[in-house]
Amino acid sequence: MRTDPFSGVVYVFRAKRADRVKLIFWVGTGVVLMAKRLENRKFSWPAIDNGVMRLNSAQLQALLEGLDWRRVHESRRATVPAAAS
């Protein structure tokens, strides 16, 4: 995968049926393995490019909650209109 496992990268592995996921990541003192299974749904998976899928932290959180990660966007800065003179 050509990534540094100690850089904060989260490795995500999915089951064939797409209802289970396992995550492996480094936390500074050791490796953490997390597993999750959805009871009545399937995870919505992103496209895989050369064996790798890329998500930002908000998209990964939505994926793990069983939500559609494609509906998560980067936060936008609101602009305040100038007062009329």
PDB file of N, CA and C in Angstrom:
ATOM      1  N   MET A   1       0.819  -1.198   0.000  1.00  0.00           N
ATOM      2  CA  MET A   1       0.000   0.000   0.000  1.00  0.00           C
ATOM      3  C   MET A   1       0.857   1.255   0.000  1.00  0.00           C
ATOM      4  N   ARG A   2       2.118   1.065   0.252  1.00  0.00           N
ATOM      5  CA  ARG A   2       3.093   2.151   0.185  1.00  0.00           C
ATOM      6  C   ARG A   2       2.756   3.344   1.076  1.00  0.00           C
ATOM      7  N   THR A   3       2.335   3.056   2.288  1.00  0.00           N
ATOM      8  CA  THR A   3       2.084   4.104   3.273  1.00  0.00           C
ATOM      9  C   THR A   3       2.835   3.760   4.549  1.00  0.00           C
ATOM     10  N   ASP A   4       3.082   4.762   5.366  1.00  0.00           N
ATOM     11  CA  ASP A   4       3.767   4.560   6.631  1.00  0.00           C
ATOM     12  C   ASP A   4       2.726   4.204   7.693  1.00  0.00           C
ATOM     13  N   PRO A   5       2.745   2.994   8.256  1.00  0.00           N
ATOM     14  CA  PRO A   5       1.733   2.596   9.235  1.00  0.00           C
ATOM     15  C   PRO A   5       1.796   3.395  10.533  1.00  0.00           C
ATOM     16  N   PHE A   6       2.883   4.123  10.763  1.00  0.00           N
ATOM     17  CA  PHE A   6       3.021   4.915  11.980  1.00  0.00           C
ATOM     18  C   PHE A   6       2.633   6.375  11.776  1.00  0.00           C
ATOM     19  N   SER A   7       2.079   6.714  10.621  1.00  0.00           N
ATOM     20  CA  SER A   7       1.777   8.113  10.292  1.00  0.00           C
ATOM     21  C   SER A   7       0.349   8.527  10.622  1.00  0.00           C
ATOM     22  N   GLY A   8      -0.444   7.630  11.199  1.00  0.00           N
ATOM     23  CA  GLY A   8      -1.838   7.960  11.482  1.00  0.00           C
ATOM     24  C   GLY A   8      -2.794   7.397  10.451  1.00  0.00           C
ATOM     25  N   VAL A   9      -2.272   6.664   9.479  1.00  0.00           N
ATOM     26  CA  VAL A   9      -3.110   6.031   8.465  1.00  0.00           C
ATOM     27  C   VAL A   9      -3.966   4.952   9.126  1.00  0.00           C
ATOM     28  N   VAL A  10      -5.223   4.865   8.723  1.00  0.00           N
ATOM     29  CA  VAL A  10      -6.126   3.827   9.208  1.00  0.00           C
ATOM     30  C   VAL A  10      -6.332   2.836   8.074  1.00  0.00           C
ATOM     31  N   TYR A  11      -6.046   1.581   8.334  1.00  0.00           N
ATOM     32  CA  TYR A  11      -6.251   0.531   7.342  1.00  0.00           C
ATOM     33  C   TYR A  11      -7.629  -0.067   7.578  1.00  0.00           C
ATOM     34  N   VAL A  12      -8.458  -0.056   6.539  1.00  0.00           N
ATOM     35  CA  VAL A  12      -9.842  -0.521   6.635  1.00  0.00           C
ATOM     36  C   VAL A  12      -9.999  -1.753   5.754  1.00  0.00           C
ATOM     37  N   PHE A  13     -10.543  -2.810   6.335  1.00  0.00           N
ATOM     38  CA  PHE A  13     -10.790  -4.044   5.603  1.00  0.00           C
ATOM     39  C   PHE A  13     -12.274  -4.363   5.707  1.00  0.00           C
ATOM     40  N   ARG A  14     -12.875  -4.713   4.575  1.00  0.00           N
ATOM     41  CA  ARG A  14     -14.306  -4.997   4.571  1.00  0.00           C
ATOM     42  C   ARG A  14     -14.558  -6.460   4.272  1.00  0.00           C
ATOM     43  N   ALA A  15     -15.708  -6.933   4.722  1.00  0.00           N
ATOM     44  CA  ALA A  15     -16.139  -8.301   4.427  1.00  0.00           C
ATOM     45  C   ALA A  15     -16.771  -8.340   3.041  1.00  0.00           C
ATOM     46  N   LYS A  16     -16.862  -9.511   2.484  1.00  0.00           N
ATOM     47  CA  LYS A  16     -17.451  -9.666   1.159  1.00  0.00           C
ATOM     48  C   LYS A  16     -18.895  -9.156   1.115  1.00  0.00           C
ATOM     49  N   ARG A  17     -19.655  -9.396   2.166  1.00  0.00           N
ATOM     50  CA  ARG A  17     -21.064  -8.985   2.190  1.00  0.00           C
ATOM     51  C   ARG A  17     -21.250  -7.506   2.505  1.00  0.00           C
ATOM     52  N   ALA A  18     -20.179  -6.802   2.794  1.00  0.00           N
ATOM     53  CA  ALA A  18     -20.180  -5.348   3.058  1.00  0.00           C
ATOM     54  C   ALA A  18     -20.934  -4.963   4.319  1.00  0.00           C
ATOM     55  N   ASP A  19     -21.214  -5.922   5.200  1.00  0.00           N
ATOM     56  CA  ASP A  19     -21.889  -5.589   6.453  1.00  0.00           C
ATOM     57  C   ASP A  19     -20.919  -5.573   7.642  1.00  0.00           C
ATOM     58  N   ARG A  20     -19.661  -5.917   7.395  1.00  0.00           N
ATOM     59  CA  ARG A  20     -18.649  -5.939   8.447  1.00  0.00           C
ATOM     60  C   ARG A  20     -17.402  -5.185   7.998  1.00  0.00           C
ATOM     61  N   VAL A  21     -16.743  -4.582   8.985  1.00  0.00           N
ATOM     62  CA  VAL A  21     -15.536  -3.815   8.699  1.00  0.00           C
ATOM     63  C   VAL A  21     -14.553  -4.006   9.853  1.00  0.00           C
ATOM     64  N   LYS A  22     -13.262  -4.018   9.520  1.00  0.00           N
ATOM     65  CA  LYS A  22     -12.208  -4.055  10.530  1.00  0.00           C
ATOM     66  C   LYS A  22     -11.239  -2.927  10.231  1.00  0.00           C
ATOM     67  N   LEU A  23     -10.795  -2.246  11.279  1.00  0.00           N
ATOM     68  CA  LEU A  23      -9.834  -1.160  11.154  1.00  0.00           C
ATOM     69  C   LEU A  23      -8.603  -1.497  11.968  1.00  0.00           C
ATOM     70  N   ILE A  24      -7.442  -1.186  11.416  1.00  0.00           N
ATOM     71  CA  ILE A  24      -6.178  -1.363  12.125  1.00  0.00           C
ATOM     72  C   ILE A  24      -5.421  -0.045  12.035  1.00  0.00           C
ATOM     73  N   PHE A  25      -4.965   0.447  13.189  1.00  0.00           N
ATOM     74  CA  PHE A  25      -4.206   1.703  13.196  1.00  0.00           C
ATOM     75  C   PHE A  25      -3.278   1.750  14.394  1.00  0.00           C
ATOM     76  N   TRP A  26      -2.245   2.557  14.284  1.00  0.00           N
ATOM     77  CA  TRP A  26      -1.232   2.741  15.316  1.00  0.00           C
ATOM     78  C   TRP A  26      -1.605   3.913  16.196  1.00  0.00           C
ATOM     79  N   VAL A  27      -1.511   3.754  17.532  1.00  0.00           N
ATOM     80  CA  VAL A  27      -1.858   4.839  18.457  1.00  0.00           C
ATOM     81  C   VAL A  27      -0.674   5.347  19.273  1.00  0.00           C
ATOM     82  N   GLY A  28       0.531   5.002  18.880  1.00  0.00           N
ATOM     83  CA  GLY A  28       1.707   5.509  19.584  1.00  0.00           C
ATOM     84  C   GLY A  28       2.304   4.498  20.537  1.00  0.00           C
ATOM     85  N   THR A  29       1.484   3.668  21.165  1.00  0.00           N
ATOM     86  CA  THR A  29       1.993   2.649  22.078  1.00  0.00           C
ATOM     87  C   THR A  29       1.701   1.240  21.589  1.00  0.00           C
ATOM     88  N   GLY A  30       0.956   1.133  20.507  1.00  0.00           N
ATOM     89  CA  GLY A  30       0.629  -0.182  19.969  1.00  0.00           C
ATOM     90  C   GLY A  30      -0.382  -0.077  18.850  1.00  0.00           C
ATOM     91  N   VAL A  31      -0.752  -1.229  18.338  1.00  0.00           N
ATOM     92  CA  VAL A  31      -1.706  -1.314  17.228  1.00  0.00           C
ATOM     93  C   VAL A  31      -3.089  -1.608  17.792  1.00  0.00           C
ATOM     94  N   VAL A  32      -4.096  -0.934  17.250  1.00  0.00           N
ATOM     95  CA  VAL A  32      -5.486  -1.140  17.662  1.00  0.00           C
ATOM     96  C   VAL A  32      -6.225  -1.839  16.533  1.00  0.00           C
ATOM     97  N   LEU A  33      -7.012  -2.856  16.883  1.00  0.00           N
ATOM     98  CA  LEU A  33      -7.884  -3.541  15.938  1.00  0.00           C
ATOM     99  C   LEU A  33      -9.313  -3.285  16.373  1.00  0.00           C
ATOM    100  N   MET A  34     -10.102  -2.717  15.485  1.00  0.00           N
ATOM    101  CA  MET A  34     -11.506  -2.425  15.771  1.00  0.00           C
ATOM    102  C   MET A  34     -12.358  -3.160  14.743  1.00  0.00           C
ATOM    103  N   ALA A  35     -13.427  -3.769  15.190  1.00  0.00           N
ATOM    104  CA  ALA A  35     -14.331  -4.474  14.278  1.00  0.00           C
ATOM    105  C   ALA A  35     -15.759  -3.990  14.521  1.00  0.00           C
ATOM    106  N   LYS A  36     -16.529  -3.895  13.446  1.00  0.00           N
ATOM    107  CA  LYS A  36     -17.924  -3.464  13.561  1.00  0.00           C
ATOM    108  C   LYS A  36     -18.763  -4.229  12.545  1.00  0.00           C
ATOM    109  N   ARG A  37     -19.973  -4.574  12.954  1.00  0.00           N
ATOM    110  CA  ARG A  37     -20.910  -5.266  12.071  1.00  0.00           C
ATOM    111  C   ARG A  37     -22.250  -4.551  12.139  1.00  0.00           C
ATOM    112  N   LEU A  38     -22.828  -4.248  10.993  1.00  0.00           N
ATOM    113  CA  LEU A  38     -24.151  -3.649  10.941  1.00  0.00           C
ATOM    114  C   LEU A  38     -25.187  -4.768  10.929  1.00  0.00           C
ATOM    115  N   GLU A  39     -26.228  -4.613  11.698  1.00  0.00           N
ATOM    116  CA  GLU A  39     -27.243  -5.658  11.817  1.00  0.00           C
ATOM    117  C   GLU A  39     -28.150  -5.768  10.594  1.00  0.00           C
ATOM    118  N   ASN A  40     -28.693  -4.648  10.140  1.00  0.00           N
ATOM    119  CA  ASN A  40     -29.708  -4.698   9.086  1.00  0.00           C
ATOM    120  C   ASN A  40     -29.339  -3.946   7.820  1.00  0.00           C
ATOM    121  N   ARG A  41     -28.124  -3.473   7.732  1.00  0.00           N
ATOM    122  CA  ARG A  41     -27.707  -2.678   6.569  1.00  0.00           C
ATOM    123  C   ARG A  41     -26.345  -3.118   6.099  1.00  0.00           C
ATOM    124  N   LYS A  42     -25.871  -2.443   5.059  1.00  0.00           N
ATOM    125  CA  LYS A  42     -24.519  -2.640   4.559  1.00  0.00           C
ATOM    126  C   LYS A  42     -23.816  -1.297   4.559  1.00  0.00           C
ATOM    127  N   PHE A  43     -22.508  -1.342   4.708  1.00  0.00           N
ATOM    128  CA  PHE A  43     -21.717  -0.124   4.625  1.00  0.00           C
ATOM    129  C   PHE A  43     -21.710   0.365   3.182  1.00  0.00           C
ATOM    130  N   SER A  44     -21.708   1.684   3.008  1.00  0.00           N
ATOM    131  CA  SER A  44     -21.618   2.298   1.684  1.00  0.00           C
ATOM    132  C   SER A  44     -20.144   2.557   1.405  1.00  0.00           C
ATOM    133  N   TRP A  45     -19.553   1.771   0.502  1.00  0.00           N
ATOM    134  CA  TRP A  45     -18.113   1.820   0.280  1.00  0.00           C
ATOM    135  C   TRP A  45     -17.730   2.738  -0.876  1.00  0.00           C
ATOM    136  N   PRO A  46     -16.632   3.474  -0.722  1.00  0.00           N
ATOM    137  CA  PRO A  46     -16.135   4.311  -1.824  1.00  0.00           C
ATOM    138  C   PRO A  46     -15.457   3.452  -2.886  1.00  0.00           C
ATOM    139  N   ALA A  47     -15.192   4.075  -4.011  1.00  0.00           N
ATOM    140  CA  ALA A  47     -14.478   3.387  -5.083  1.00  0.00           C
ATOM    141  C   ALA A  47     -13.053   3.085  -4.627  1.00  0.00           C
ATOM    142  N   ILE A  48     -12.542   1.971  -5.100  1.00  0.00           N
ATOM    143  CA  ILE A  48     -11.186   1.556  -4.750  1.00  0.00           C
ATOM    144  C   ILE A  48     -10.289   1.793  -5.955  1.00  0.00           C
ATOM    145  N   ASP A  49      -9.188   2.503  -5.744  1.00  0.00           N
ATOM    146  CA  ASP A  49      -8.234   2.816  -6.806  1.00  0.00           C
ATOM    147  C   ASP A  49      -6.902   2.172  -6.462  1.00  0.00           C
ATOM    148  N   ASN A  50      -6.479   1.183  -7.230  1.00  0.00           N
ATOM    149  CA  ASN A  50      -5.241   0.441  -6.984  1.00  0.00           C
ATOM    150  C   ASN A  50      -5.204  -0.172  -5.591  1.00  0.00           C
ATOM    151  N   GLY A  51      -6.345  -0.693  -5.142  1.00  0.00           N
ATOM    152  CA  GLY A  51      -6.414  -1.346  -3.842  1.00  0.00           C
ATOM    153  C   GLY A  51      -6.525  -0.393  -2.670  1.00  0.00           C
ATOM    154  N   VAL A  52      -6.685   0.901  -2.936  1.00  0.00           N
ATOM    155  CA  VAL A  52      -6.732   1.899  -1.859  1.00  0.00           C
ATOM    156  C   VAL A  52      -7.966   2.772  -2.020  1.00  0.00           C
ATOM    157  N   MET A  53      -8.660   3.036  -0.904  1.00  0.00           N
ATOM    158  CA  MET A  53      -9.744   4.019  -0.914  1.00  0.00           C
ATOM    159  C   MET A  53      -9.345   5.133   0.035  1.00  0.00           C
ATOM    160  N   ARG A  54      -9.668   6.339  -0.339  1.00  0.00           N
ATOM    161  CA  ARG A  54      -9.261   7.486   0.461  1.00  0.00           C
ATOM    162  C   ARG A  54     -10.486   8.223   0.977  1.00  0.00           C
ATOM    163  N   LEU A  55     -10.515   8.441   2.299  1.00  0.00           N
ATOM    164  CA  LEU A  55     -11.587   9.180   2.959  1.00  0.00           C
ATOM    165  C   LEU A  55     -10.955  10.154   3.943  1.00  0.00           C
ATOM    166  N   ASN A  56     -11.603  11.297   4.138  1.00  0.00           N
ATOM    167  CA  ASN A  56     -11.137  12.170   5.213  1.00  0.00           C
ATOM    168  C   ASN A  56     -11.761  11.672   6.515  1.00  0.00           C
ATOM    169  N   SER A  57     -11.414  12.267   7.639  1.00  0.00           N
ATOM    170  CA  SER A  57     -11.873  11.762   8.936  1.00  0.00           C
ATOM    171  C   SER A  57     -13.393  11.830   9.081  1.00  0.00           C
ATOM    172  N   ALA A  58     -14.022  12.881   8.566  1.00  0.00           N
ATOM    173  CA  ALA A  58     -15.491  12.995   8.661  1.00  0.00           C
ATOM    174  C   ALA A  58     -16.179  11.923   7.825  1.00  0.00           C
ATOM    175  N   GLN A  59     -15.635  11.636   6.648  1.00  0.00           N
ATOM    176  CA  GLN A  59     -16.210  10.604   5.801  1.00  0.00           C
ATOM    177  C   GLN A  59     -16.041   9.219   6.425  1.00  0.00           C
ATOM    178  N   LEU A  60     -14.885   8.957   7.036  1.00  0.00           N
ATOM    179  CA  LEU A  60     -14.672   7.684   7.716  1.00  0.00           C
ATOM    180  C   LEU A  60     -15.633   7.526   8.877  1.00  0.00           C
ATOM    181  N   GLN A  61     -15.848   8.583   9.637  1.00  0.00           N
ATOM    182  CA  GLN A  61     -16.779   8.534  10.763  1.00  0.00           C
ATOM    183  C   GLN A  61     -18.189   8.234  10.269  1.00  0.00           C
ATOM    184  N   ALA A  62     -18.620   8.859   9.177  1.00  0.00           N
ATOM    185  CA  ALA A  62     -19.949   8.597   8.614  1.00  0.00           C
ATOM    186  C   ALA A  62     -20.043   7.147   8.149  1.00  0.00           C
ATOM    187  N   LEU A  63     -19.002   6.649   7.490  1.00  0.00           N
ATOM    188  CA  LEU A  63     -18.982   5.261   7.030  1.00  0.00           C
ATOM    189  C   LEU A  63     -19.156   4.307   8.203  1.00  0.00           C
ATOM    190  N   LEU A  64     -18.433   4.542   9.292  1.00  0.00           N
ATOM    191  CA  LEU A  64     -18.507   3.651  10.451  1.00  0.00           C
ATOM    192  C   LEU A  64     -19.846   3.731  11.168  1.00  0.00           C
ATOM    193  N   GLU A  65     -20.562   4.841  11.027  1.00  0.00           N
ATOM    194  CA  GLU A  65     -21.896   4.967  11.608  1.00  0.00           C
ATOM    195  C   GLU A  65     -22.962   4.331  10.726  1.00  0.00           C
ATOM    196  N   GLY A  66     -22.557   3.855   9.547  1.00  0.00           N
ATOM    197  CA  GLY A  66     -23.513   3.245   8.633  1.00  0.00           C
ATOM    198  C   GLY A  66     -24.208   4.255   7.749  1.00  0.00           C
ATOM    199  N   LEU A  67     -23.706   5.496   7.729  1.00  0.00           N
ATOM    200  CA  LEU A  67     -24.306   6.551   6.918  1.00  0.00           C
ATOM    201  C   LEU A  67     -23.646   6.584   5.541  1.00  0.00           C
ATOM    202  N   ASP A  68     -24.250   7.311   4.621  1.00  0.00           N
ATOM    203  CA  ASP A  68     -23.668   7.461   3.290  1.00  0.00           C
ATOM    204  C   ASP A  68     -22.566   8.507   3.366  1.00  0.00           C
ATOM    205  N   TRP A  69     -21.319   8.084   3.298  1.00  0.00           N
ATOM    206  CA  TRP A  69     -20.169   8.977   3.443  1.00  0.00           C
ATOM    207  C   TRP A  69     -20.101  10.012   2.332  1.00  0.00           C
ATOM    208  N   ARG A  70     -20.770   9.765   1.179  1.00  0.00           N
ATOM    209  CA  ARG A  70     -20.718  10.707   0.061  1.00  0.00           C
ATOM    210  C   ARG A  70     -21.475  12.001   0.365  1.00  0.00           C
ATOM    211  N   ARG A  71     -22.315  11.986   1.383  1.00  0.00           N
ATOM    212  CA  ARG A  71     -23.076  13.184   1.731  1.00  0.00           C
ATOM    213  C   ARG A  71     -22.324  14.083   2.705  1.00  0.00           C
ATOM    214  N   VAL A  72     -21.127  13.679   3.102  1.00  0.00           N
ATOM    215  CA  VAL A  72     -20.305  14.474   4.022  1.00  0.00           C
ATOM    216  C   VAL A  72     -19.358  15.324   3.204  1.00  0.00           C
ATOM    217  N   HIS A  73     -19.346  16.607   3.479  1.00  0.00           N
ATOM    218  CA  HIS A  73     -18.492  17.544   2.743  1.00  0.00           C
ATOM    219  C   HIS A  73     -17.596  18.278   3.719  1.00  0.00           C
ATOM    220  N   GLU A  74     -16.541  18.819   3.198  1.00  0.00           N
ATOM    221  CA  GLU A  74     -15.669  19.668   4.004  1.00  0.00           C
ATOM    222  C   GLU A  74     -16.480  20.869   4.479  1.00  0.00           C
ATOM    223  N   SER A  75     -16.181  21.341   5.679  1.00  0.00           N
ATOM    224  CA  SER A  75     -16.915  22.498   6.184  1.00  0.00           C
ATOM    225  C   SER A  75     -16.592  23.732   5.345  1.00  0.00           C
ATOM    226  N   ARG A  76     -17.591  24.543   5.176  1.00  0.00           N
ATOM    227  CA  ARG A  76     -17.431  25.776   4.385  1.00  0.00           C
ATOM    228  C   ARG A  76     -17.421  26.958   5.323  1.00  0.00           C
ATOM    229  N   ARG A  77     -16.669  27.957   4.959  1.00  0.00           N
ATOM    230  CA  ARG A  77     -16.632  29.172   5.768  1.00  0.00           C
ATOM    231  C   ARG A  77     -17.775  30.074   5.336  1.00  0.00           C
ATOM    232  N   ALA A  78     -18.542  30.525   6.292  1.00  0.00           N
ATOM    233  CA  ALA A  78     -19.645  31.432   5.994  1.00  0.00           C
ATOM    234  C   ALA A  78     -19.095  32.844   5.841  1.00  0.00           C
ATOM    235  N   THR A  79     -19.617  33.552   4.879  1.00  0.00           N
ATOM    236  CA  THR A  79     -19.203  34.941   4.698  1.00  0.00           C
ATOM    237  C   THR A  79     -20.334  35.842   5.173  1.00  0.00           C
ATOM    238  N   VAL A  80     -19.970  36.837   5.901  1.00  0.00           N
ATOM    239  CA  VAL A  80     -20.944  37.801   6.441  1.00  0.00           C
ATOM    240  C   VAL A  80     -20.965  38.990   5.493  1.00  0.00           C
ATOM    241  N   PRO A  81     -22.149  39.315   4.949  1.00  0.00           N
ATOM    242  CA  PRO A  81     -22.198  40.461   4.038  1.00  0.00           C
ATOM    243  C   PRO A  81     -21.886  41.768   4.767  1.00  0.00           C
ATOM    244  N   ALA A  82     -21.248  42.674   4.063  1.00  0.00           N
ATOM    245  CA  ALA A  82     -20.936  43.976   4.647  1.00  0.00           C
ATOM    246  C   ALA A  82     -22.221  44.776   4.825  1.00  0.00           C
ATOM    247  N   ALA A  83     -22.264  45.570   5.868  1.00  0.00           N
ATOM    248  CA  ALA A  83     -23.429  46.404   6.139  1.00  0.00           C
ATOM    249  C   ALA A  83     -23.584  47.475   5.063  1.00  0.00           C
ATOM    250  N   ALA A  84     -24.832  47.694   4.653  1.00  0.00           N
ATOM    251  CA  ALA A  84     -25.109  48.726   3.647  1.00  0.00           C
ATOM    252  C   ALA A  84     -24.863  50.100   4.237  1.00  0.00           C
ATOM    253  N   SER A  85     -24.282  51.001   3.454  1.00  0.00           N
ATOM    254  CA  SER A  85     -24.037  52.361   3.994  1.00  0.00           C
ATOM    255  C   SER A  85     -24.985  53.359   3.411  1.00  0.00           C
TER     256      SER A  85
END
